[in-house]
PDB file of C-alpha atoms in Angstrom:
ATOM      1  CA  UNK A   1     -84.804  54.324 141.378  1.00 85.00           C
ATOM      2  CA  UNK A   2     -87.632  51.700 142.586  1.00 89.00           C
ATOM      3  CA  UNK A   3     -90.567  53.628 143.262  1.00 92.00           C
ATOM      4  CA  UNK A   4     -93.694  51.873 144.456  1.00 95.00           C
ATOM      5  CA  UNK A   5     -97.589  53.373 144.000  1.00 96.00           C
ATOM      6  CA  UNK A   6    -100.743  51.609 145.944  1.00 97.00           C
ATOM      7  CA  UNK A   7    -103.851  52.333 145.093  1.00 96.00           C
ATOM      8  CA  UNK A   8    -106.499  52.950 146.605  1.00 96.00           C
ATOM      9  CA  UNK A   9    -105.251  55.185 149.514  1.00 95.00           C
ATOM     10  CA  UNK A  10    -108.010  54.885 151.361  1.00 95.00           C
ATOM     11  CA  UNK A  11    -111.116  52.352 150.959  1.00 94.00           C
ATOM     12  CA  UNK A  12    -114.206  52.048 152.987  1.00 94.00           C
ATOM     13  CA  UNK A  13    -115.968  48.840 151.619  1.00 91.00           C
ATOM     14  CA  UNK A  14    -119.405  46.816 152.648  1.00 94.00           C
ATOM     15  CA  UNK A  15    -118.877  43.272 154.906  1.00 95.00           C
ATOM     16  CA  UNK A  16    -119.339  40.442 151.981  1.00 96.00           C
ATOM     17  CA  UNK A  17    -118.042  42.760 149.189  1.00 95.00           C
ATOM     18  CA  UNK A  18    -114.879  41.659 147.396  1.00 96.00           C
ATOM     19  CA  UNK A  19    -112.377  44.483 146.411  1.00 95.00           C
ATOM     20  CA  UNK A  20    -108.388  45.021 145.166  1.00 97.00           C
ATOM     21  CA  UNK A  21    -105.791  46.883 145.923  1.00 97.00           C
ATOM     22  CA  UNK A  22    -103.525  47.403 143.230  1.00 98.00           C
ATOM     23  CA  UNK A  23     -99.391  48.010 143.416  1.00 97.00           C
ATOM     24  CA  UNK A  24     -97.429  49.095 141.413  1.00 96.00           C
ATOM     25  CA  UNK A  25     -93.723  49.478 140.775  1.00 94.00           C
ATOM     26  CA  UNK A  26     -91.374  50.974 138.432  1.00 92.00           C
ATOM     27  CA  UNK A  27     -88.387  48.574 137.976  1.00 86.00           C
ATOM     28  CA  UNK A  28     -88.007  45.405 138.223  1.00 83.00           C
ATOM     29  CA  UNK A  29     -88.000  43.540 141.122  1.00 82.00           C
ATOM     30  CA  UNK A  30     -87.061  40.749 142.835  1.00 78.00           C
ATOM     31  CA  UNK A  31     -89.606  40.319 145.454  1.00 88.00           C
ATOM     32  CA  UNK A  32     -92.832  41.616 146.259  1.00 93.00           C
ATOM     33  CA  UNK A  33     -93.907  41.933 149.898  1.00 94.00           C
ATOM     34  CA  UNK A  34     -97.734  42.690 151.420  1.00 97.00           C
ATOM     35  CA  UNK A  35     -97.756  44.181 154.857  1.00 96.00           C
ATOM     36  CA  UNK A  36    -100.801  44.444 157.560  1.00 96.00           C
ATOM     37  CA  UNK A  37    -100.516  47.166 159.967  1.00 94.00           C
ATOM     38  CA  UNK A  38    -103.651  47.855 162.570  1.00 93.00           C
ATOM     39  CA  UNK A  39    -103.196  51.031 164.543  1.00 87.00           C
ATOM     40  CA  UNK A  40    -100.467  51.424 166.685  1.00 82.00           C
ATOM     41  CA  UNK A  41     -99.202  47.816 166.050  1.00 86.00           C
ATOM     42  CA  UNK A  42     -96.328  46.438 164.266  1.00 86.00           C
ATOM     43  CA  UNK A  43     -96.278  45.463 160.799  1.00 92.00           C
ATOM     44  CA  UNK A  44     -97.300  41.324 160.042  1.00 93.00           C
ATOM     45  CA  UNK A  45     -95.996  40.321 157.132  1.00 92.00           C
ATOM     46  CA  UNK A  46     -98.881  38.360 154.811  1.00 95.00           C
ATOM     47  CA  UNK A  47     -97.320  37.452 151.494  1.00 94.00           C
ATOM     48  CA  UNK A  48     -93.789  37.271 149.808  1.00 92.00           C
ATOM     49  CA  UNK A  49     -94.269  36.809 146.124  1.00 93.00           C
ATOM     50  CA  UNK A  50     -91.019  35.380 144.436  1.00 87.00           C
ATOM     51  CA  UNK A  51     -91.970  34.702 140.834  1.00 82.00           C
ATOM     52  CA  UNK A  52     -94.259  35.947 137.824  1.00 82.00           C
ATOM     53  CA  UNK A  53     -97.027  34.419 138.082  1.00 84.00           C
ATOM     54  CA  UNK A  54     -96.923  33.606 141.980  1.00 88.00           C
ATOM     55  CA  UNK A  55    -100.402  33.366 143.735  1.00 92.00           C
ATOM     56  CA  UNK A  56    -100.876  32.754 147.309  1.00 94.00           C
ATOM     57  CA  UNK A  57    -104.066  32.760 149.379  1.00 96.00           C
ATOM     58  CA  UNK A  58    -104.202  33.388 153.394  1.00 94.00           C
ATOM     59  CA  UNK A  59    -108.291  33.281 154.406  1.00 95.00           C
ATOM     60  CA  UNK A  60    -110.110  35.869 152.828  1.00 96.00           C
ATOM     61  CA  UNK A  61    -106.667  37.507 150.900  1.00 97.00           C
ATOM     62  CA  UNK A  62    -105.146  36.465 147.972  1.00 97.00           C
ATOM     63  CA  UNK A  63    -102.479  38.236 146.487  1.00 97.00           C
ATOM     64  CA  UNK A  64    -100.196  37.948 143.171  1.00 96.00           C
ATOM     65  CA  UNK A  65     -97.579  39.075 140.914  1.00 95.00           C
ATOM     66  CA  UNK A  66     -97.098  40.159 137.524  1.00 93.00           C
ATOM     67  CA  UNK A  67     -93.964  40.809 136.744  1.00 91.00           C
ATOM     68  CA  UNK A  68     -94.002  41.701 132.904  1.00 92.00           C
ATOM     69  CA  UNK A  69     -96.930  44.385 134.452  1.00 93.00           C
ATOM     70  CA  UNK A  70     -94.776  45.370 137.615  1.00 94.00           C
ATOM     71  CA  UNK A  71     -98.022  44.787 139.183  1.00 95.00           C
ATOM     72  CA  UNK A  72     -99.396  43.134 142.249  1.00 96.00           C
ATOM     73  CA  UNK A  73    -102.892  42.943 143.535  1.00 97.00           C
ATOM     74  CA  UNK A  74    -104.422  42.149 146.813  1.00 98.00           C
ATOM     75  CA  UNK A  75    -107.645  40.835 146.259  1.00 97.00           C
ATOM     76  CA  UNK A  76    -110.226  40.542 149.341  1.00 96.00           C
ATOM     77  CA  UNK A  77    -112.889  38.399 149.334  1.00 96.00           C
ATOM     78  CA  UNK A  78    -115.909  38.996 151.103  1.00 94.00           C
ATOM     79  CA  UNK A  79    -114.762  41.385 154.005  1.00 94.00           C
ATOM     80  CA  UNK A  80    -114.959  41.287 157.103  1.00 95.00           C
ATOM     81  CA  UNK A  81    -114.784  43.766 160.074  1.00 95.00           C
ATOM     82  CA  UNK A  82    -111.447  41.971 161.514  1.00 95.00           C
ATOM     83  CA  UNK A  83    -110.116  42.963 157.627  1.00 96.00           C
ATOM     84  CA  UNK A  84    -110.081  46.732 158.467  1.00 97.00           C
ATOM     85  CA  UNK A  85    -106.451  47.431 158.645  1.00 96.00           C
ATOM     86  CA  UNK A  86    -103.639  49.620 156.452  1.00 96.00           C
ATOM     87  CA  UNK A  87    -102.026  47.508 154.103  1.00 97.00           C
ATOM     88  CA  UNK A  88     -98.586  47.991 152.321  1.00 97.00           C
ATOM     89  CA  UNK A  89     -96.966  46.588 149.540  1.00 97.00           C
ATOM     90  CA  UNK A  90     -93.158  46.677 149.457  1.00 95.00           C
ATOM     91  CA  UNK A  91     -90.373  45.720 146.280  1.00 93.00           C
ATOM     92  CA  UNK A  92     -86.759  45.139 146.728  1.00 88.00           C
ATOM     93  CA  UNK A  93     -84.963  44.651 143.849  1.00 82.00           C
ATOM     94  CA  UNK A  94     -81.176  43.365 144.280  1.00 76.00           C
ATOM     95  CA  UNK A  95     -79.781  44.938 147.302  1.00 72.00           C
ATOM     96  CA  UNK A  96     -81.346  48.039 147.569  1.00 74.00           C
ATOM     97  CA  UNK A  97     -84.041  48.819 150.581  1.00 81.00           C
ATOM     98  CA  UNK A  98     -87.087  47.789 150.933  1.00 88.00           C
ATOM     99  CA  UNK A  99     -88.891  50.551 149.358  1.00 92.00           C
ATOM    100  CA  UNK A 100     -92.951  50.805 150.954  1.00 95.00           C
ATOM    101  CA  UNK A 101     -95.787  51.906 149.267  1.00 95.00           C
ATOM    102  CA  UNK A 102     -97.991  54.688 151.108  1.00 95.00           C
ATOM    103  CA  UNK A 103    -100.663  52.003 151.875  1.00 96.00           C
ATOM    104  CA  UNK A 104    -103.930  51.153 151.132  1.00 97.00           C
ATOM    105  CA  UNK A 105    -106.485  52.324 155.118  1.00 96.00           C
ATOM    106  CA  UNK A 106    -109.317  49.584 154.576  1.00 96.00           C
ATOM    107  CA  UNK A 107    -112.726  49.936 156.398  1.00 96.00           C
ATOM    108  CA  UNK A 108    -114.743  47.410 156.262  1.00 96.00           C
ATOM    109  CA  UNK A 109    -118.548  48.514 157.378  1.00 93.00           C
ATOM    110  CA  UNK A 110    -121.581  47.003 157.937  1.00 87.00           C
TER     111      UNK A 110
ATOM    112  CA  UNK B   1     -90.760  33.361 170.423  1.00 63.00           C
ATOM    113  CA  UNK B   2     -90.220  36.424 170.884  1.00 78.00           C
ATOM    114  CA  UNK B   3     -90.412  39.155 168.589  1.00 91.00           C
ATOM    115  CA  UNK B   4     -88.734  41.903 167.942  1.00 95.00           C
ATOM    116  CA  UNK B   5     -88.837  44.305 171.016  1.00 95.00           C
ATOM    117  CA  UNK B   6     -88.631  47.919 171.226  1.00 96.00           C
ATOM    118  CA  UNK B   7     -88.744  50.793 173.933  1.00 96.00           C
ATOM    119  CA  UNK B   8     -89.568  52.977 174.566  1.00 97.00           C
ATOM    120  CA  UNK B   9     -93.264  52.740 173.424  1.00 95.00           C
ATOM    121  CA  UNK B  10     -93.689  56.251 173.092  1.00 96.00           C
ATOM    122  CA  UNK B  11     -91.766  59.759 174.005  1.00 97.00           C
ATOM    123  CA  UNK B  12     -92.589  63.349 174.038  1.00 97.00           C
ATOM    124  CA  UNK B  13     -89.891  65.706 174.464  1.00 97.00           C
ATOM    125  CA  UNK B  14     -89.105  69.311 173.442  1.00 97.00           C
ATOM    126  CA  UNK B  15     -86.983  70.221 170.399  1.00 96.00           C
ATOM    127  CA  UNK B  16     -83.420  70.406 170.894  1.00 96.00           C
ATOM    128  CA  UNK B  17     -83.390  67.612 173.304  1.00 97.00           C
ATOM    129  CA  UNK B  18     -81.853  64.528 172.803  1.00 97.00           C
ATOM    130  CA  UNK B  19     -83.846  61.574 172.530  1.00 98.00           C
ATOM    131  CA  UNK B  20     -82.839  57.467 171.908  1.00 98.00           C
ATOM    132  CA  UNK B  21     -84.481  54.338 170.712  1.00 97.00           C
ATOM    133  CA  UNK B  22     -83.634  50.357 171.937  1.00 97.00           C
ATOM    134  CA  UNK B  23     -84.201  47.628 169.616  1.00 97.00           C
ATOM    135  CA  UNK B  24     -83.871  44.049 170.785  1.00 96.00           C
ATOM    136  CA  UNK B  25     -84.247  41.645 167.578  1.00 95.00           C
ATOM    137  CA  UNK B  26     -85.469  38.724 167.430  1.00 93.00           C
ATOM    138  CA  UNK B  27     -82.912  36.066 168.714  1.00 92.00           C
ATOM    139  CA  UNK B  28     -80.150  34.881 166.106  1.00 89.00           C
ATOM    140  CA  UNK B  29     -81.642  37.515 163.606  1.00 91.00           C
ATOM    141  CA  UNK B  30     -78.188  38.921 162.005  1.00 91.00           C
ATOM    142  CA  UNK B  31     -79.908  42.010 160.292  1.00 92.00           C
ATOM    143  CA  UNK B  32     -81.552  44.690 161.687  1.00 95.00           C
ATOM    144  CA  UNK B  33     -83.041  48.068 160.253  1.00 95.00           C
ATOM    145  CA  UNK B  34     -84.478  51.275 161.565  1.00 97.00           C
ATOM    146  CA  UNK B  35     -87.245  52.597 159.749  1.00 96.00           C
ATOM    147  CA  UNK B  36     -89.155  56.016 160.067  1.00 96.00           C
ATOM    148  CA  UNK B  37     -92.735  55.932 159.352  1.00 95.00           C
ATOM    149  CA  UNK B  38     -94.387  59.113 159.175  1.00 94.00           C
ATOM    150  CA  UNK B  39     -98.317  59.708 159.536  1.00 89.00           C
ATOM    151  CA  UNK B  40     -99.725  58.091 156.351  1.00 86.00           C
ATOM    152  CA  UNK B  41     -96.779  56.802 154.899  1.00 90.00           C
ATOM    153  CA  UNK B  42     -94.860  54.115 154.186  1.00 92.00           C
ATOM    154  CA  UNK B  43     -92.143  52.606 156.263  1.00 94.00           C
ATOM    155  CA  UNK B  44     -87.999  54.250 155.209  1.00 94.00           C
ATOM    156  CA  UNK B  45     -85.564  52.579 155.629  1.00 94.00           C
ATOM    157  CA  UNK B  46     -82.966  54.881 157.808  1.00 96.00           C
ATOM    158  CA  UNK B  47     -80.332  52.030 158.430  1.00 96.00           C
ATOM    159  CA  UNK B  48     -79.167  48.687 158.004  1.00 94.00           C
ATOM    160  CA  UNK B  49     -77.149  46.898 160.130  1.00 94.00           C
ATOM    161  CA  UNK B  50     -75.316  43.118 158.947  1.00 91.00           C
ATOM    162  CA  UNK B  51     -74.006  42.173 162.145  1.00 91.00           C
ATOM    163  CA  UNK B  52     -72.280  44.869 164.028  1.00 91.00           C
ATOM    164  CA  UNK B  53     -71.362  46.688 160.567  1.00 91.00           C
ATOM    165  CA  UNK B  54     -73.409  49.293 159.172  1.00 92.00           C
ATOM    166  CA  UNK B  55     -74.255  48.185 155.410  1.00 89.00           C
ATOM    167  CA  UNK B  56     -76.421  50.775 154.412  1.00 88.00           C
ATOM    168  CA  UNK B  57     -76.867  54.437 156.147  1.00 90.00           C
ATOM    169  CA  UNK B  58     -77.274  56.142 153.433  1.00 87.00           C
ATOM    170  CA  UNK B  59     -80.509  57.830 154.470  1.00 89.00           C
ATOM    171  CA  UNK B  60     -79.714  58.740 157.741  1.00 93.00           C
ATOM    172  CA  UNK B  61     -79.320  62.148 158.642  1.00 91.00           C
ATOM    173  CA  UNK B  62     -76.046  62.089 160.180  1.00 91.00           C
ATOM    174  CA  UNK B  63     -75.736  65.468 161.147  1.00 94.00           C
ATOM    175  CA  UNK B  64     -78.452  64.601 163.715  1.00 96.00           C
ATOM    176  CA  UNK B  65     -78.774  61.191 164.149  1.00 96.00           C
ATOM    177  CA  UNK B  66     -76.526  58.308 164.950  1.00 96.00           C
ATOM    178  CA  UNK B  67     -76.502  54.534 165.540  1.00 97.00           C
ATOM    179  CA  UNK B  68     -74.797  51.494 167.374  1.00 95.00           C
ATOM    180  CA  UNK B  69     -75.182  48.155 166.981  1.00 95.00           C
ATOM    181  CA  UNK B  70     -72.067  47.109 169.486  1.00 83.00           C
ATOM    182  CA  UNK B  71     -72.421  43.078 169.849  1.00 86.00           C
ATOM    183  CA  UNK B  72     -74.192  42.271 167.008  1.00 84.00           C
ATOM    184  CA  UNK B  73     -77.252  42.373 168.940  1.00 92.00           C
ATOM    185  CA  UNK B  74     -79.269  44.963 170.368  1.00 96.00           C
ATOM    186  CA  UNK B  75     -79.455  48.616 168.635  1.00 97.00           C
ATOM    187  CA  UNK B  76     -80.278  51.815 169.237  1.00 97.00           C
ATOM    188  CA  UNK B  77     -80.685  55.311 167.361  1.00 98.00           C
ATOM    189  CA  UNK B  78     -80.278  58.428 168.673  1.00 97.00           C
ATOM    190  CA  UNK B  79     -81.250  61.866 167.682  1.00 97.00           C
ATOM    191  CA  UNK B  80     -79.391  65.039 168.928  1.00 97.00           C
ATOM    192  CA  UNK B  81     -80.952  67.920 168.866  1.00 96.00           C
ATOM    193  CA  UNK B  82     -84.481  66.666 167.946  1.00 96.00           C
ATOM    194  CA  UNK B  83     -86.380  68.579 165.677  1.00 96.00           C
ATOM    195  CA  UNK B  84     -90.131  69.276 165.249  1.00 96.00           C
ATOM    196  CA  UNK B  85     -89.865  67.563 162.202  1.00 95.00           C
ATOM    197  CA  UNK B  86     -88.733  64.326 163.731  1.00 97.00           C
ATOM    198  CA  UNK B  87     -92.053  63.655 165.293  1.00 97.00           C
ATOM    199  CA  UNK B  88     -93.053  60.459 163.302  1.00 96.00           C
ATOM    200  CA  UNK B  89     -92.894  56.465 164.658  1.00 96.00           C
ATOM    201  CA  UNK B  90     -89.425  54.651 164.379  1.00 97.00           C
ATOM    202  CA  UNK B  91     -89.934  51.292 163.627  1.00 97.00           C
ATOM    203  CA  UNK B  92     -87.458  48.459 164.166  1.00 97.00           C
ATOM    204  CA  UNK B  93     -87.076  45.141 162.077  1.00 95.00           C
ATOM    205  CA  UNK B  94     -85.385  42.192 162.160  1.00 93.00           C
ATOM    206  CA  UNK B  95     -84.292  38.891 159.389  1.00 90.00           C
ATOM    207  CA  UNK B  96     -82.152  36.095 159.548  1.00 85.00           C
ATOM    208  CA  UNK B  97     -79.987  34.421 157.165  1.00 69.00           C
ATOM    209  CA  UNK B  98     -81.696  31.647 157.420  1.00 64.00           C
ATOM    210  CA  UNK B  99     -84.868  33.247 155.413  1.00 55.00           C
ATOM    211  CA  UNK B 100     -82.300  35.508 153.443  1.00 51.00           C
ATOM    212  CA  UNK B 101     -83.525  34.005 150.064  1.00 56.00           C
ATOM    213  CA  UNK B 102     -86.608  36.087 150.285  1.00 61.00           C
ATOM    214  CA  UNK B 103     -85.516  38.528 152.710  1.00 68.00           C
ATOM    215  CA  UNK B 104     -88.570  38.348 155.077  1.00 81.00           C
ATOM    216  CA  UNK B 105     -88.374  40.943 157.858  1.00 89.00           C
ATOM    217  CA  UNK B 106     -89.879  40.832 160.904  1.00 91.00           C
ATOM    218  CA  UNK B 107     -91.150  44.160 162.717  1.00 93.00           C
ATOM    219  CA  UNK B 108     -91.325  45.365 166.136  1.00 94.00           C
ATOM    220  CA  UNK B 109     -94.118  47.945 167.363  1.00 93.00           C
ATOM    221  CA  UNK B 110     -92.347  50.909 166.899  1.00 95.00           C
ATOM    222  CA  UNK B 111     -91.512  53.899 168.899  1.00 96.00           C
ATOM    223  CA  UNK B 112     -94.067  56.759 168.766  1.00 96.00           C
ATOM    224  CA  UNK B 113     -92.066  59.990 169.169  1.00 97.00           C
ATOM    225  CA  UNK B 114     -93.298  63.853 169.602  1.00 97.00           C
ATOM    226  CA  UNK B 115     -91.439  66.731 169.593  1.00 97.00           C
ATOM    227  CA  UNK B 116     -92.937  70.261 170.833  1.00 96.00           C
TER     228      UNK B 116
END
């Protein structure tokens, strides 16, 4: 059964201070999703990480995927207020459901 | 364009009564899901609809709940009798063929629901 952990669950971090979250999951998987949600919004997808190894950058995020470590990290580089947000990371692997972490509530302070 | 659409926003009813989502996707989107988010948790996946056919229901509590997808297009999810325990935000998501090589899903804003 694909399981996936985030952490941190919650993390209040200084504007101009990098940070990661880190995901993990516990098969393998075919494709690693990141997910923005602000309160009472949708979700916006960010990423979709295909392949070991895959990097992609969007602003201030960068996230990537280790597939040997069934491990993804969403690195932020120095926040912003507009950054505060809950962020998921999701796995699929084959044709089973997208399963969601419990996501990572970012503050970013000043 | 426009995404995917739900309504209503948000609903407050008692237990025991019946209660029912709408889900528009987004245009020429063949899959659609129902999720249930509860408070501080990820998205579930409650349903999956290819088409008008129901792929993947294996989560739904079908003693309570039930869905339609008629035309292939809209959908919506019912619950009868709500529970307290069904108070949580029912999400909606669409994805297309097209982008089926990486399965990218598109979500609408969800219905907030409360039960008392």
């Amino acid at each position: 059964e694909l399981k996936v952990e985030q952490n941190p669950l919650f993390l209040s971090m200084q504007e101009g201070k990098n940070y990661t979250i880190y995901c993990n999951y516990s098969t393998t998987s075919d494709r690693l999703y990141w997910y923005r949600q602000d309160p009472g919004k949708s979700l916006e997808s960010l990423f979709v990480l295909l392949s070991n190894g895959a990097v992609k950058q969007e602003g201030r995020l960068m996230a990537s995927l280790d597939t040997k470590a069934r491990l993804s990290t969403l690195h932020i580089t120095a926040a912003v207020h507009d950054l505060s947000a809950t962020y998921f990371c999701a796995a699929v692997s084959g044709n089973t459901p997208l399963v969601f972490g419990k996501g990572t509530r970012l503050s970013v302070i000043a | 364009e426009a995404g995917v659409v739900q309504s209503p926003r948000y609903k407050i009813i008692e237990k025991k009564q019946p209660v029912a989502f709408w889900c528009n996707p987004i245009s020429g989107h063949n899959t659609l899901y129902w999720y249930l988010q509860n408070l501080g948790q990820g998205p579930e996946l409650l349903i999956r609809y290819e088409n008008e056919e129901a792929v993947d229901d294996s989560q739904l509590p079908k003693d309570r709940f039930s869905a339609e997808r008629l035309k292939g297009v809209d959908s919506t999810l019912k619950i009868q009798p709500a529970e307290l325990g069904d108070s949580a935000v029912y999400l909606c998501a669409s994805s297309s063929r097209l982008s089926s090589f990486n399965n990218e899903q598109f979500f609408g804003p969800g219905t907030r629901l409360t039960v008392l």
